[in-house]
Amino acid sequence: MTDPQTTESSRWHVALTQITRANGTIIVLAILLSFVIGGIMIAVTDPAVQEASGYFFARPVDTLAAIWDAVAGAYAALFRGAIFNYEADTFVRAIRPLTETLTYATPLIAGGLGVALAFRVGMFNIGGRGQMLVGAAAAGWVGFGVDLPWGLHTLLALLAGIAAGAIWGGIAGVIKARTGAHEVILTIMLNYIAFYLVSWMLRTPGLLQKPGSSDPKSPAMKDTAVFPSLLGPQFNLHAGFLVVIAATVLVWWILSRSNLGFQFRAVGENPHAARVAGIDVKRMYVLGMVMSGGLVGIAGVAQVLGTSTNGFAAGVDAGIGFDAITVALLGRSTPWGTFAAGLLFGAFKAGSFTMKAAEQIPLEIVLVVQSFIVLFIAAPPLVRAIFVLPSPERDRRKRERSRMKAQLAVASHETGGDR
């Protein structure tokens, strides 16, 4: 008799495998489709387009010109705010958008690496928010509450954030390994626990709350704990970006060059076969969630030691914990793919503010584009249907039918020969 829990886990595993193995062409087309849909939304909500569409049948060219101006202007503003401001009067101001993209991408890459690592072990880590919060809280406490020399102080705060995130992720891994509870439910519940725990600590004098203040906010980080600036005080880019580059290299080496990475991949491919081959699947679940939580904890550290150095509140995660899931999916759960996806979403964040300021485009348009990217990546048949692409699954079934027909013909011929 089939175990319902095993069947349910198998369904989740199949879905995870299908989503994270999206073809590179599908990803590119998904991004293109999302930009097209975003352009349609920009055009529909633009006042000039709405006015010109009122006399479309009399002067259709005016409507088309208004659509072009609205969409082209919006995406040009996105480029100016995310990559290079070609309208700036100095080189420093011209390249500032690129540095802002890298700054926004730093926690996204770290969180995405954590989620991607869990994906490779066959688990959905939906607990990025909680792991970020506890990582930020631990790093923040060390950052404002400990007196150490520069360098050592930063390193200790970084390690504290990684350890806190690893412990929080490890809780879900241990419970899953010992009881079989699904990690999606566990990590979602741990998100709530972390949020309310950190919120309570920020409201409690002597813990994380700023002395002499009634606001739920921590003190400012000490200068010896803050990530140093990479390009000078005129830019926000800090050394946390170097940390995520190192983390990306480390994750790539673990997954591609180490025995532990081989075991991770084996469990992610087929936990039952891995168990038969002698791999301790439960141990891999625990290690996978510990490492995943530690990587997501780096995102929390980057927030409190690099971005919110004047003190942080319970909203310090800024939705990054959930955006990291999108980044990992877009990166196909590979380290460098996740790195590139983090840069893309960092560009979205940086450019969206210029879109709003220059073209009055709502920030939600960018969120819609990001959401559609995930939707299309999760539904490759939909993308293939829109672009009339061949289906690998359909082609495989055709090849199997052709092979079966050939085998039947050979068998029929041999039977006739025997007679």
PDB file of C-alpha atoms in Angstrom, residues 137 140-141 144 198-221 303-304 307-316:
ATOM      1  CA  ALA A 137      19.245  40.493  14.722  1.00  0.00           C
ATOM      2  CA  GLY A 140      23.036  43.794  14.623  1.00  0.00           C
ATOM      3  CA  TRP A 141      23.425  42.915  18.295  1.00  0.00           C
ATOM      4  CA  PHE A 144      26.097  47.791  18.263  1.00  0.00           C
ATOM      5  CA  VAL A 198      12.551  39.960  16.673  1.00  0.00           C
ATOM      6  CA  SER A 199       9.662  42.434  17.023  1.00  0.00           C
ATOM      7  CA  TRP A 200       9.464  41.642  20.749  1.00  0.00           C
ATOM      8  CA  MET A 201      13.231  42.040  21.131  1.00  0.00           C
ATOM      9  CA  LEU A 202      13.081  45.423  19.366  1.00  0.00           C
ATOM     10  CA  ARG A 203      10.440  46.564  21.865  1.00  0.00           C
ATOM     11  CA  THR A 204      12.299  45.293  24.917  1.00  0.00           C
ATOM     12  CA  PRO A 205      14.908  47.524  26.604  1.00  0.00           C
ATOM     13  CA  GLY A 206      18.188  45.727  27.124  1.00  0.00           C
ATOM     14  CA  LEU A 207      17.770  43.462  24.108  1.00  0.00           C
ATOM     15  CA  LEU A 208      17.626  45.101  20.682  1.00  0.00           C
ATOM     16  CA  GLN A 209      15.754  48.333  21.443  1.00  0.00           C
ATOM     17  CA  LYS A 210      17.688  51.593  21.305  1.00  0.00           C
ATOM     18  CA  PRO A 211      18.313  52.874  24.846  1.00  0.00           C
ATOM     19  CA  GLY A 212      16.144  55.828  25.802  1.00  0.00           C
ATOM     20  CA  SER A 213      13.748  55.299  22.882  1.00  0.00           C
ATOM     21  CA  SER A 214      10.241  53.858  22.790  1.00  0.00           C
ATOM     22  CA  ASP A 215      10.416  53.080  19.071  1.00  0.00           C
ATOM     23  CA  PRO A 216      10.869  49.415  18.036  1.00  0.00           C
ATOM     24  CA  LYS A 217      14.255  50.114  16.505  1.00  0.00           C
ATOM     25  CA  SER A 218      17.817  49.119  17.294  1.00  0.00           C
ATOM     26  CA  PRO A 219      20.747  51.467  17.956  1.00  0.00           C
ATOM     27  CA  ALA A 220      23.048  52.449  15.109  1.00  0.00           C
ATOM     28  CA  MET A 221      25.863  50.072  14.246  1.00  0.00           C
ATOM     29  CA  GLN A 303      21.122  44.758   5.458  1.00  0.00           C
ATOM     30  CA  VAL A 304      22.206  45.768   8.971  1.00  0.00           C
ATOM     31  CA  THR A 307      22.295  49.287   4.192  1.00  0.00           C
ATOM     32  CA  SER A 308      20.503  49.991   7.490  1.00  0.00           C
ATOM     33  CA  THR A 309      23.536  50.953   9.547  1.00  0.00           C
ATOM     34  CA  ASN A 310      21.637  53.636  11.474  1.00  0.00           C
ATOM     35  CA  GLY A 311      19.500  50.997  13.156  1.00  0.00           C
ATOM     36  CA  PHE A 312      17.033  48.417  11.936  1.00  0.00           C
ATOM     37  CA  ALA A 313      13.395  47.558  12.575  1.00  0.00           C
ATOM     38  CA  ALA A 314      11.339  44.387  12.105  1.00  0.00           C
ATOM     39  CA  GLY A 315      10.893  45.216   8.421  1.00  0.00           C
ATOM     40  CA  VAL A 316      14.626  45.043   7.722  1.00  0.00           C
TER      41      VAL A 316
END
